[in-house]
Amino acid sequence: MNFRQFAFNNVIRNKRTYIAHFLSSAFAVMIFFVYALLLFHPDLQGELASTSGTMSMLASIGMRISQYIVFIFSFFFLLYSVSAFLKLRKREFGILMLLGMSKRQLHKLLFIENILIGFGSILTGIAAGLIFSKLILLVCANLLAIERGLRFYIPLQAIWLTAAAFAVMFVVISLFTSLMVRKVELVELIKSSDKPKPEPKASWQLALLAVLLIAAGYGCVFYFVLMQVFSLGLLAAGVGLVILGTYFLFTQLSVYVIRMLKRNKSLFLRRTNLLTFSELAYRMKDNAIMFFMVSIISAVAFTGIGTCLAIGAPGLAEMTNPYSFRYSSYYGNTQEQEHVRLIQQELTKGGFPYQMGTVSPGNTDNDLTLIKLSDYNSLAKALGHPAEQLRDQEAILAPATVTQAKAYKRDGIPELEFQAIWKEYSGTFKVLKSLDYVLLPDSGNLYIVTDKAFKTIFAKQIQENINKAYHFVVKDWQKSREVSNHLKKLLPEDFEHYTFSSLVDSWIKARQINGILFILSGLVGIVFFTFAASFIYFRLYADSERDEEQYKMIAKVGLSRKELNKTVTRQLSLMFFLPIVLAMIHSAVAMTALQQLITYSVFEYAIAIFASFLFIQIVYFLITRSRYLRQLYRKLI
């Protein structure tokens, strides 16, 4: 057996330790390859460019930035996992050196092992990416709302870029590995696992600070959205406080709580609680940094994916513009009625029931937009809102944006009276209330007045200044893309006489932008989550040798298999679910804050994200627990 075969056998023999490292590395390679697959796709840029001029530029920049993020985090993840393996194998290295292996040979052994794992990860990652490439392109085409889809192609550039980038990374990681063991002495390697651990300690002041920091961070975020103080510094401060508080929660508060529980004798001495609590304090202290990293990384992944899903929802487009189709007719448009009939016919032909409202707004000399009460009631009927009644010199304020509507609802009407000035007319109106929804998008200072008042104000308005807009409300407007495309052909652009717009077109553009964001954040988030799960696996198996010895001694004094199973399950549950649950709480707060800014529900997206990741984590927990117990029982026999 030569040296390379010895290194290969070492990797095979330590497959239980290396499996999470290998799979996570292969997964990172696959995600990087997916970004490259999309970046070099021949159809993607052309399709997006036809929809929006800046879309392909955003997509290309986003793909490249995401690749950099995945690559940089992969580097640090691999460095961390390799250092964890080195700690785990210190005794093994010590024995090899005791048997005559030189440090140079040890460095060579580690270098070859890392290169073998890296080479295998690159091949597996690219192969997995190629196998799922058709499915990935179908999903991406759907997310980007590309009607013709993305064709399959042989991504040679993506393959070469991925292979070259990760080959360089694994070589650099392998060189770092040699540096990590260079300063370690033989005696330290041999005695590495025999060092006693100090009693975990925690400060009650820092434990209290953890709660205060997290509460202050949540407070900053809610102050940002509820008071609508859109300051990036305030939001950054909130996120920073939560991150700092989370750090102290794991390093101080968790240990402090366990120490308090241990002082409760009736609880501490009940059945196997003594064993559970004693070990928990060490586990929390040892794994505090890992728990902190997993929590923050998972929270970022959950929030990023959930926010992108919520932003890409049709509710956002409908919130800012409630009308599915809008047709505005200007002076001299002789085809007005013909065009309105065309829109009605196409909607009927496409099977879309609709409600139509009309409005002819008037603009005063002091920059107010007024509409008649009868026009408002026709729009309100189409939108499903109740009709209103007004008396002379009374008015209703209509917000132009969702932000304005929320501000009026929170702070009340800014001015209880306003003056309308138009040529010789000047009159004061009393504002009764404000609407809680957007009536006419992009219409600032919009008031509803009686028909009589409107007619009096604009009595001398010349015909050229009177425009009429037709607003159509369609229930399933998301499916009306074909109708919109057909109508755009029938109503070519003519800004002099009329304008035509459809909500579905605006939504498709927004969906493409958000689709890109979702792909970018989703894949990066999944990589982060995978790395976080791998961190748990590394820590679990880093402590496995000590755990096995501990449980072996306890089993000799009468610990039954059922009690052992229960104790291990409790401890593993804490490792697997405590960081994820805290990440979900942080993300739920972020999504609740987001909900305050929009009028449609985002909780279904949050629940879907949480349920998906929780399901994956439960499956991962059950598999790992089963393997861990099987390994433990084998040692106890």
Tab-separated table of N, CA, C and O in Angstrom, residues 516-604:
chain	number	residue	atom	x	y	z
A	516	ILE	N	-35.966	37.046	-9.564
A	516	ILE	CA	-34.501	37.059	-9.505
A	516	ILE	C	-34.038	37.131	-8.056
A	516	ILE	O	-33.156	36.372	-7.625
A	517	LEU	N	-34.672	38.033	-7.288
A	517	LEU	CA	-34.307	38.156	-5.879
A	517	LEU	C	-34.558	36.855	-5.132
A	517	LEU	O	-33.770	36.443	-4.278
A	518	PHE	N	-35.694	36.200	-5.465
A	518	PHE	CA	-36.028	34.954	-4.785
A	518	PHE	C	-35.013	33.856	-5.104
A	518	PHE	O	-34.586	33.114	-4.223
A	519	ILE	N	-34.628	33.775	-6.387
A	519	ILE	CA	-33.633	32.765	-6.775
A	519	ILE	C	-32.326	33.033	-6.034
A	519	ILE	O	-31.691	32.114	-5.490
A	520	LEU	N	-31.929	34.322	-6.023
A	520	LEU	CA	-30.666	34.670	-5.372
A	520	LEU	C	-30.724	34.384	-3.882
A	520	LEU	O	-29.860	33.688	-3.320
A	521	SER	N	-31.760	34.921	-3.216
A	521	SER	CA	-31.844	34.757	-1.760
A	521	SER	C	-32.193	33.324	-1.388
A	521	SER	O	-31.715	32.805	-0.378
A	522	GLY	N	-33.048	32.687	-2.199
A	522	GLY	CA	-33.456	31.320	-1.885
A	522	GLY	C	-32.299	30.345	-1.902
A	522	GLY	O	-32.092	29.586	-0.944
A	523	LEU	N	-31.505	30.393	-2.974
A	523	LEU	CA	-30.386	29.450	-3.069
A	523	LEU	C	-29.321	29.751	-2.019
A	523	LEU	O	-28.778	28.833	-1.394
A	524	VAL	N	-29.030	31.045	-1.814
A	524	VAL	CA	-28.055	31.394	-0.774
A	524	VAL	C	-28.578	30.971	0.599
A	524	VAL	O	-27.842	30.432	1.428
A	525	GLY	N	-29.893	31.190	0.829
A	525	GLY	CA	-30.495	30.801	2.100
A	525	GLY	C	-30.425	29.297	2.331
A	525	GLY	O	-30.140	28.846	3.441
A	526	ILE	N	-30.670	28.518	1.281
A	526	ILE	CA	-30.608	27.054	1.414
A	526	ILE	C	-29.176	26.612	1.711
A	526	ILE	O	-28.942	25.707	2.516
A	527	VAL	N	-28.205	27.265	1.053
A	527	VAL	CA	-26.800	26.937	1.334
A	527	VAL	C	-26.476	27.250	2.793
A	527	VAL	O	-25.856	26.439	3.498
A	528	PHE	N	-26.911	28.423	3.265
A	528	PHE	CA	-26.667	28.794	4.665
A	528	PHE	C	-27.293	27.769	5.615
A	528	PHE	O	-26.695	27.366	6.600
A	529	PHE	N	-28.526	27.374	5.301
A	529	PHE	CA	-29.223	26.424	6.169
A	529	PHE	C	-28.496	25.076	6.185
A	529	PHE	O	-28.379	24.424	7.226
A	530	THR	N	-28.001	24.666	5.018
A	530	THR	CA	-27.257	23.402	4.944
A	530	THR	C	-25.975	23.483	5.766
A	530	THR	O	-25.618	22.545	6.488
A	531	PHE	N	-25.277	24.621	5.645
A	531	PHE	CA	-24.064	24.804	6.432
A	531	PHE	C	-24.383	24.778	7.927
A	531	PHE	O	-23.640	24.193	8.725
A	532	ALA	N	-25.509	25.437	8.285
A	532	ALA	CA	-25.911	25.466	9.695
A	532	ALA	C	-26.176	24.046	10.209
A	532	ALA	O	-25.758	23.686	11.316
A	533	ALA	N	-26.873	23.240	9.394
A	533	ALA	CA	-27.133	21.846	9.795
A	533	ALA	C	-25.834	21.070	9.916
A	533	ALA	O	-25.674	20.230	10.808
A	534	SER	N	-24.882	21.369	9.042
A	534	SER	CA	-23.589	20.681	9.100
A	534	SER	C	-22.816	21.061	10.352
A	534	SER	O	-22.121	20.224	10.938
A	535	PHE	N	-22.927	22.337	10.761
A	535	PHE	CA	-22.263	22.755	11.998
A	535	PHE	C	-22.720	21.879	13.168
A	535	PHE	O	-21.913	21.452	13.992
A	536	ILE	N	-24.028	21.634	13.242
A	536	ILE	CA	-24.576	20.804	14.325
A	536	ILE	C	-23.999	19.395	14.251
A	536	ILE	O	-23.600	18.807	15.259
A	537	TYR	N	-23.951	18.865	13.052
A	537	TYR	CA	-23.418	17.503	12.865
A	537	TYR	C	-21.959	17.425	13.325
A	537	TYR	O	-21.552	16.501	14.017
A	538	PHE	N	-21.160	18.448	12.924
A	538	PHE	CA	-19.743	18.449	13.316
A	538	PHE	C	-19.585	18.462	14.826
A	538	PHE	O	-18.783	17.710	15.394
A	539	ARG	N	-20.348	19.344	15.476
A	539	ARG	CA	-20.236	19.445	16.934
A	539	ARG	C	-20.680	18.158	17.597
A	539	ARG	O	-20.097	17.702	18.588
A	540	LEU	N	-21.706	17.541	17.063
A	540	LEU	CA	-22.209	16.299	17.648
A	540	LEU	C	-21.153	15.209	17.602
A	540	LEU	O	-20.878	14.527	18.601
A	541	TYR	N	-20.519	15.070	16.445
A	541	TYR	CA	-19.524	14.010	16.314
A	541	TYR	C	-18.173	14.415	16.882
A	541	TYR	O	-17.341	13.546	17.177
A	542	ALA	N	-17.949	15.707	17.069
A	542	ALA	CA	-16.717	16.123	17.748
A	542	ALA	C	-16.742	15.677	19.203
A	542	ALA	O	-15.707	15.373	19.796
A	543	ASP	N	-17.954	15.626	19.793
A	543	ASP	CA	-18.102	15.221	21.196
A	543	ASP	C	-18.450	13.749	21.344
A	543	ASP	O	-18.654	13.269	22.465
A	544	SER	N	-18.579	13.042	20.224
A	544	SER	CA	-19.113	11.679	20.291
A	544	SER	C	-18.232	10.735	21.106
A	544	SER	O	-18.731	9.913	21.880
A	545	GLU	N	-16.902	10.888	20.970
A	545	GLU	CA	-16.003	9.971	21.681
A	545	GLU	C	-16.142	10.155	23.195
A	545	GLU	O	-16.229	9.186	23.948
A	546	ARG	N	-16.198	11.410	23.629
A	546	ARG	CA	-16.362	11.685	25.059
A	546	ARG	C	-17.737	11.210	25.545
A	546	ARG	O	-17.870	10.629	26.627
A	547	ASP	N	-18.771	11.420	24.724
A	547	ASP	CA	-20.128	10.981	25.091
A	547	ASP	C	-20.182	9.467	25.252
A	547	ASP	O	-20.818	8.948	26.178
A	548	GLU	N	-19.525	8.771	24.326
A	548	GLU	CA	-19.557	7.309	24.374
A	548	GLU	C	-18.925	6.794	25.662
A	548	GLU	O	-19.462	5.885	26.313
A	549	GLU	N	-17.798	7.400	26.042
A	549	GLU	CA	-17.139	6.975	27.291
A	549	GLU	C	-18.017	7.291	28.493
A	549	GLU	O	-18.131	6.485	29.426
A	550	GLN	N	-18.646	8.438	28.473
A	550	GLN	CA	-19.486	8.855	29.585
A	550	GLN	C	-20.691	7.921	29.749
A	550	GLN	O	-20.975	7.429	30.844
A	551	TYR	N	-21.391	7.673	28.640
A	551	TYR	CA	-22.578	6.809	28.709
A	551	TYR	C	-22.194	5.368	29.042
A	551	TYR	O	-22.962	4.635	29.661
A	552	LYS	N	-21.007	4.977	28.621
A	552	LYS	CA	-20.540	3.622	28.922
A	552	LYS	C	-20.399	3.447	30.424
A	552	LYS	O	-20.808	2.421	30.994
A	553	MET	N	-19.840	4.451	31.099
A	553	MET	CA	-19.661	4.373	32.555
A	553	MET	C	-21.015	4.422	33.254
A	553	MET	O	-21.260	3.678	34.204
A	554	ILE	N	-21.920	5.282	32.771
A	554	ILE	CA	-23.229	5.406	33.414
A	554	ILE	C	-24.046	4.133	33.225
A	554	ILE	O	-24.785	3.706	34.121
A	555	ALA	N	-23.909	3.485	32.068
A	555	ALA	CA	-24.640	2.246	31.807
A	555	ALA	C	-24.239	1.153	32.787
A	555	ALA	O	-25.047	0.303	33.169
A	556	LYS	N	-22.985	1.189	33.211
A	556	LYS	CA	-22.498	0.165	34.141
A	556	LYS	C	-23.149	0.287	35.514
A	556	LYS	O	-23.211	-0.674	36.260
A	557	VAL	N	-23.613	1.516	35.861
A	557	VAL	CA	-24.238	1.685	37.180
A	557	VAL	C	-25.764	1.617	37.099
A	557	VAL	O	-26.454	2.033	38.033
A	558	GLY	N	-26.301	1.149	35.969
A	558	GLY	CA	-27.730	0.841	35.935
A	558	GLY	C	-28.588	1.691	35.022
A	558	GLY	O	-29.817	1.603	35.100
A	559	LEU	N	-28.014	2.511	34.154
A	559	LEU	CA	-28.840	3.300	33.237
A	559	LEU	C	-29.424	2.381	32.164
A	559	LEU	O	-28.676	1.713	31.451
A	560	SER	N	-30.760	2.305	32.118
A	560	SER	CA	-31.401	1.418	31.143
A	560	SER	C	-31.327	2.018	29.742
A	560	SER	O	-31.076	3.211	29.576
A	561	ARG	N	-31.593	1.157	28.737
A	561	ARG	CA	-31.555	1.639	27.363
A	561	ARG	C	-32.640	2.681	27.100
A	561	ARG	O	-32.436	3.650	26.359
A	562	LYS	N	-33.808	2.495	27.752
A	562	LYS	CA	-34.902	3.450	27.575
A	562	LYS	C	-34.527	4.819	28.135
A	562	LYS	O	-34.788	5.870	27.523
A	563	GLU	N	-33.886	4.794	29.333
A	563	GLU	CA	-33.466	6.062	29.950
A	563	GLU	C	-32.358	6.728	29.136
A	563	GLU	O	-32.322	7.952	28.995
A	564	LEU	N	-31.452	5.896	28.617
A	564	LEU	CA	-30.384	6.430	27.769
A	564	LEU	C	-30.970	7.081	26.518
A	564	LEU	O	-30.570	8.184	26.122
A	565	ASN	N	-31.944	6.374	25.922
A	565	ASN	CA	-32.605	6.899	24.723
A	565	ASN	C	-33.253	8.261	25.009
A	565	ASN	O	-33.121	9.214	24.224
A	566	LYS	N	-33.932	8.330	26.146
A	566	LYS	CA	-34.635	9.568	26.515
A	566	LYS	C	-33.652	10.716	26.748
A	566	LYS	O	-33.867	11.844	26.297
A	567	THR	N	-32.548	10.407	27.457
A	567	THR	CA	-31.553	11.436	27.766
A	567	THR	C	-30.905	11.967	26.498
A	567	THR	O	-30.761	13.186	26.303
A	568	VAL	N	-30.512	11.052	25.613
A	568	VAL	CA	-29.862	11.454	24.358
A	568	VAL	C	-30.824	12.269	23.497
A	568	VAL	O	-30.450	13.297	22.916
A	569	THR	N	-32.087	11.823	23.429
A	569	THR	CA	-33.079	12.535	22.608
A	569	THR	C	-33.277	13.960	23.103
A	569	THR	O	-33.368	14.902	22.309
A	570	ARG	N	-33.346	14.130	24.434
A	570	ARG	CA	-33.511	15.476	24.992
A	570	ARG	C	-32.338	16.386	24.593
A	570	ARG	O	-32.529	17.528	24.174
A	571	GLN	N	-31.138	15.859	24.736
A	571	GLN	CA	-29.960	16.677	24.451
A	571	GLN	C	-29.844	16.982	22.955
A	571	GLN	O	-29.513	18.107	22.559
A	572	LEU	N	-30.106	15.986	22.122
A	572	LEU	CA	-30.031	16.226	20.681
A	572	LEU	C	-31.135	17.180	20.220
A	572	LEU	O	-30.916	18.008	19.327
A	573	SER	N	-32.311	17.057	20.836
A	573	SER	CA	-33.420	17.963	20.472
A	573	SER	C	-33.015	19.400	20.721
A	573	SER	O	-33.307	20.295	19.916
A	574	LEU	N	-32.351	19.610	21.844
A	574	LEU	CA	-31.913	20.968	22.173
A	574	LEU	C	-30.917	21.476	21.132
A	574	LEU	O	-31.024	22.611	20.652
A	575	MET	N	-29.967	20.633	20.755
A	575	MET	CA	-28.958	21.038	19.775
A	575	MET	C	-29.587	21.349	18.416
A	575	MET	O	-29.222	22.293	17.737
A	576	PHE	N	-30.554	20.515	18.017
A	576	PHE	CA	-31.115	20.659	16.676
A	576	PHE	C	-32.177	21.748	16.590
A	576	PHE	O	-32.290	22.422	15.552
A	577	PHE	N	-32.976	21.923	17.654
A	577	PHE	CA	-34.156	22.777	17.513
A	577	PHE	C	-34.072	24.115	18.241
A	577	PHE	O	-34.785	25.039	17.854
A	578	LEU	N	-33.223	24.223	19.274
A	578	LEU	CA	-33.140	25.507	19.971
A	578	LEU	C	-32.705	26.641	19.036
A	578	LEU	O	-33.369	27.694	18.986
A	579	PRO	N	-31.620	26.489	18.255
A	579	PRO	CA	-31.243	27.579	17.338
A	579	PRO	C	-32.304	27.840	16.272
A	579	PRO	O	-32.554	28.992	15.917
A	580	ILE	N	-32.933	26.770	15.767
A	580	ILE	CA	-33.935	26.945	14.705
A	580	ILE	C	-35.169	27.658	15.252
A	580	ILE	O	-35.732	28.541	14.590
A	581	VAL	N	-35.593	27.263	16.476
A	581	VAL	CA	-36.773	27.912	17.066
A	581	VAL	C	-36.494	29.396	17.302
A	581	VAL	O	-37.342	30.252	17.015
A	582	LEU	N	-35.295	29.707	17.799
A	582	LEU	CA	-34.958	31.125	18.018
A	582	LEU	C	-34.906	31.872	16.680
A	582	LEU	O	-35.360	33.020	16.578
A	583	ALA	N	-34.360	31.218	15.646
A	583	ALA	CA	-34.330	31.843	14.310
A	583	ALA	C	-35.744	32.105	13.806
A	583	ALA	O	-36.021	33.137	13.196
A	584	MET	N	-36.650	31.167	14.072
A	584	MET	CA	-38.045	31.350	13.646
A	584	MET	C	-38.695	32.508	14.396
A	584	MET	O	-39.489	33.256	13.824
A	585	ILE	N	-38.360	32.651	15.690
A	585	ILE	CA	-38.924	33.774	16.460
A	585	ILE	C	-38.421	35.102	15.881
A	585	ILE	O	-39.209	36.033	15.664
A	586	HIS	N	-37.107	35.182	15.610
A	586	HIS	CA	-36.557	36.411	14.999
A	586	HIS	C	-37.239	36.692	13.658
A	586	HIS	O	-37.615	37.835	13.359
A	587	SER	N	-37.396	35.647	12.840
A	587	SER	CA	-38.001	35.831	11.512
A	587	SER	C	-39.477	36.192	11.633
A	587	SER	O	-39.980	37.006	10.840
A	588	ALA	N	-40.176	35.582	12.612
A	588	ALA	CA	-41.601	35.894	12.804
A	588	ALA	C	-41.766	37.361	13.181
A	588	ALA	O	-42.706	38.025	12.716
A	589	VAL	N	-40.861	37.881	14.004
A	589	VAL	CA	-40.910	39.307	14.355
A	589	VAL	C	-40.693	40.159	13.102
A	589	VAL	O	-41.403	41.150	12.878
A	590	ALA	N	-39.720	39.761	12.269
A	590	ALA	CA	-39.451	40.514	11.038
A	590	ALA	C	-40.657	40.482	10.101
A	590	ALA	O	-41.031	41.502	9.507
A	591	MET	N	-41.296	39.308	9.976
A	591	MET	CA	-42.459	39.201	9.090
A	591	MET	C	-43.652	39.963	9.658
A	591	MET	O	-44.443	40.543	8.902
A	592	THR	N	-43.794	39.967	10.994
A	592	THR	CA	-44.877	40.747	11.620
A	592	THR	C	-44.676	42.236	11.359
A	592	THR	O	-45.633	42.973	11.098
A	593	ALA	N	-43.413	42.655	11.437
A	593	ALA	CA	-43.110	44.063	11.139
A	593	ALA	C	-43.426	44.374	9.678
A	593	ALA	O	-44.004	45.426	9.361
A	594	LEU	N	-43.069	43.451	8.786
A	594	LEU	CA	-43.372	43.645	7.359
A	594	LEU	C	-44.879	43.748	7.131
A	594	LEU	O	-45.341	44.529	6.298
A	595	GLN	N	-45.631	42.962	7.904
A	595	GLN	CA	-47.093	42.966	7.762
A	595	GLN	C	-47.680	44.340	8.037
A	595	GLN	O	-48.727	44.704	7.488
A	596	GLN	N	-47.014	45.128	8.887
A	596	GLN	CA	-47.520	46.459	9.222
A	596	GLN	C	-47.405	47.427	8.041
A	596	GLN	O	-48.063	48.467	8.032
A	597	LEU	N	-46.563	47.067	7.057
A	597	LEU	CA	-46.344	47.967	5.925
A	597	LEU	C	-47.250	47.658	4.743
A	597	LEU	O	-47.358	48.465	3.813
A	598	ILE	N	-47.870	46.496	4.745
A	598	ILE	CA	-48.682	46.101	3.591
A	598	ILE	C	-50.055	45.642	4.061
A	598	ILE	O	-50.248	45.319	5.239
A	599	THR	N	-51.011	45.621	3.130
A	599	THR	CA	-52.398	45.348	3.520
A	599	THR	C	-52.823	43.900	3.323
A	599	THR	O	-53.879	43.517	3.770
A	600	TYR	N	-52.037	43.089	2.631
A	600	TYR	CA	-52.405	41.690	2.464
A	600	TYR	C	-51.562	40.825	3.412
A	600	TYR	O	-50.521	41.258	3.886
A	601	SER	N	-52.053	39.622	3.673
A	601	SER	CA	-51.412	38.780	4.681
A	601	SER	C	-50.122	38.140	4.158
A	601	SER	O	-50.094	37.572	3.062
A	602	VAL	N	-49.043	38.256	4.943
A	602	VAL	CA	-47.783	37.597	4.572
A	602	VAL	C	-47.527	36.384	5.452
A	602	VAL	O	-46.531	35.676	5.276
A	603	PHE	N	-48.446	36.131	6.399
A	603	PHE	CA	-48.194	35.049	7.350
A	603	PHE	C	-48.245	33.672	6.695
A	603	PHE	O	-47.596	32.746	7.136
A	604	GLU	N	-49.046	33.546	5.606
A	604	GLU	CA	-49.090	32.246	4.935
A	604	GLU	C	-47.725	31.907	4.326
A	604	GLU	O	-47.317	30.745	4.314
